[in-house]
Each structure stands twice: as structure tokens, then as C-alpha cells.
PDB file of C-alpha atoms in Angstrom:
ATOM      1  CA  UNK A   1       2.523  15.351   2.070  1.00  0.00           C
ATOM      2  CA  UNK A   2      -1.245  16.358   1.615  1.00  0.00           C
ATOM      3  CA  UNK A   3      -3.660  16.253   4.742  1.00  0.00           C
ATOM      4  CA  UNK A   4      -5.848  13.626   2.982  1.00  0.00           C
ATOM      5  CA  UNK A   5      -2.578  11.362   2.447  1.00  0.00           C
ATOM      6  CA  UNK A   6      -1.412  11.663   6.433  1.00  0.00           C
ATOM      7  CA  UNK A   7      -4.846  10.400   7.574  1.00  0.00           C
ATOM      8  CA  UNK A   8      -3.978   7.058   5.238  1.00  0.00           C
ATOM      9  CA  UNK A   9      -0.295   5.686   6.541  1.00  0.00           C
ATOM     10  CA  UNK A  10      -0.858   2.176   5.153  1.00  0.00           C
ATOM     11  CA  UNK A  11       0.417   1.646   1.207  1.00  0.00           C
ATOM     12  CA  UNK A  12       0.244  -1.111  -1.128  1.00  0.00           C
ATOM     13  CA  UNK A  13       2.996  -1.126  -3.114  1.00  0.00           C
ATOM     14  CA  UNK A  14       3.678  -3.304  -6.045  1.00  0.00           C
ATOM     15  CA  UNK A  15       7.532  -4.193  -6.456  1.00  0.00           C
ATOM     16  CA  UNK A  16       9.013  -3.968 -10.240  1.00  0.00           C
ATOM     17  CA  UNK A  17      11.995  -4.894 -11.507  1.00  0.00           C
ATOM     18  CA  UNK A  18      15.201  -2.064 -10.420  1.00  0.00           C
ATOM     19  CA  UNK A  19      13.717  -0.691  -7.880  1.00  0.00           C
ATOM     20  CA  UNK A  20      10.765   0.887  -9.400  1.00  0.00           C
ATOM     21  CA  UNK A  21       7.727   0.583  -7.340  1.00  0.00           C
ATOM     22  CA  UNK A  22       3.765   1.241  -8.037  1.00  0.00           C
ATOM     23  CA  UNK A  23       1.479   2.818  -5.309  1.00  0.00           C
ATOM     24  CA  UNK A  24      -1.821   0.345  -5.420  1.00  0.00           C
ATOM     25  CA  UNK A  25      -3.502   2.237  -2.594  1.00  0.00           C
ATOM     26  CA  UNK A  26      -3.300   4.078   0.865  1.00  0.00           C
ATOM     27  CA  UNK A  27      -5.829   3.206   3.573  1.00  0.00           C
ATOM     28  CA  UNK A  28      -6.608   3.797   7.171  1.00  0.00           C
ATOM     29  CA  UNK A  29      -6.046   0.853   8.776  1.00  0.00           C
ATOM     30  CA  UNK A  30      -3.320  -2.070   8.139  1.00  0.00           C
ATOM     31  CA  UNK A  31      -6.426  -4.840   8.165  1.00  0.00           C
ATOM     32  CA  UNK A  32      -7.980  -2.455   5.113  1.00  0.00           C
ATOM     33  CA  UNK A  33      -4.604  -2.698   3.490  1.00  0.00           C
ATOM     34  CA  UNK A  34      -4.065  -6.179   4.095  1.00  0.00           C
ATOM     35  CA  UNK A  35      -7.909  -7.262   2.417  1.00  0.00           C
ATOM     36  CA  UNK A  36      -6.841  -4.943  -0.817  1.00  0.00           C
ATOM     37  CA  UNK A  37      -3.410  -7.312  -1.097  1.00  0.00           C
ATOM     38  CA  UNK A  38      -5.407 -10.407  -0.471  1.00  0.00           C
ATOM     39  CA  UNK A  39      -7.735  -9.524  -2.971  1.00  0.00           C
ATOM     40  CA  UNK A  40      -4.725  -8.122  -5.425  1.00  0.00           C
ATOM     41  CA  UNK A  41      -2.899 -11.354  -4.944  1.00  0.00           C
ATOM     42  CA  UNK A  42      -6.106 -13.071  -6.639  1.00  0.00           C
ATOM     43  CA  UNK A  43      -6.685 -10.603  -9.579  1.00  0.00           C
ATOM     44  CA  UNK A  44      -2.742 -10.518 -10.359  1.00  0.00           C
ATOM     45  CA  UNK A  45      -0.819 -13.769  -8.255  1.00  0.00           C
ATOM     46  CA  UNK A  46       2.689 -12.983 -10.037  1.00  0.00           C
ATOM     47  CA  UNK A  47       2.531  -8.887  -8.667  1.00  0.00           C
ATOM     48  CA  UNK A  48       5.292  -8.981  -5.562  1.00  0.00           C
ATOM     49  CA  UNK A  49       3.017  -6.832  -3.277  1.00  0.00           C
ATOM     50  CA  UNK A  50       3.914  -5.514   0.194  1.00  0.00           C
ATOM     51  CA  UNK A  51       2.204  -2.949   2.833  1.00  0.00           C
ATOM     52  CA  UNK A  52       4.463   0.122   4.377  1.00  0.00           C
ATOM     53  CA  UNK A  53       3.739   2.028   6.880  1.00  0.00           C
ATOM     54  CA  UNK A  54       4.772   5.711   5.907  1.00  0.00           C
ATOM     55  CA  UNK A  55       4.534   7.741   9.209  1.00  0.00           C
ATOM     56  CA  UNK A  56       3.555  11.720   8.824  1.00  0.00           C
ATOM     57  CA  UNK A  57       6.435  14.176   8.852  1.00  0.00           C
TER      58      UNK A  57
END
């Protein structure tokens, strides 16, 4: 995992059909995060979107 990616453990992922998944974005904070999938759900309202935490190794 790079440095720059460890100081961001908040992802928006999209959800595809089997299993496949799209990274939309990594931020700092989960409010951050959660304003990107409020805004996402606008621009595209049939994307399944969901934030993860991904804690650093």
C-alpha cells in the first residue's frame, strides 16, 4: 500500500454485477467520503455505492 493511500482509509466503491467492484475515491475523513456518495448518488442514482474503511497494514 503506498504512503499517500494509508493517509486516505475511507473508499467509495461502486458495486457491479459478480463481484466486480470500482474504486470512486479514497479520502481522509468518513464525512468527506460520505458528501462524494451523496453527490454520486445524484449524478448516477442506479450506481449501488458503499464506503469501507480499509485500515493500514
Amino acid at each position: 500500500m503506498l504512503y499517500q493511500d494509508r493517509l486516505k482509509p475511507w473508499i467509495v466503491v461502486n458495486l457491479l454485477p459478480n463481484f466486480q467492484r470500482v474504486v470512486m475515491g479514497r479520502y481522509r475523513r468518513w464525512s468527506d467520503a460520505d458528501g462524494h456518495v451523496r453527490i454520486l448518488r445524484q449524478l448516477i442514482p442506479t450506481a449501488r455505492l458503499t464506503i469501507i474503511f480499509d485500515p493500514i497494514d
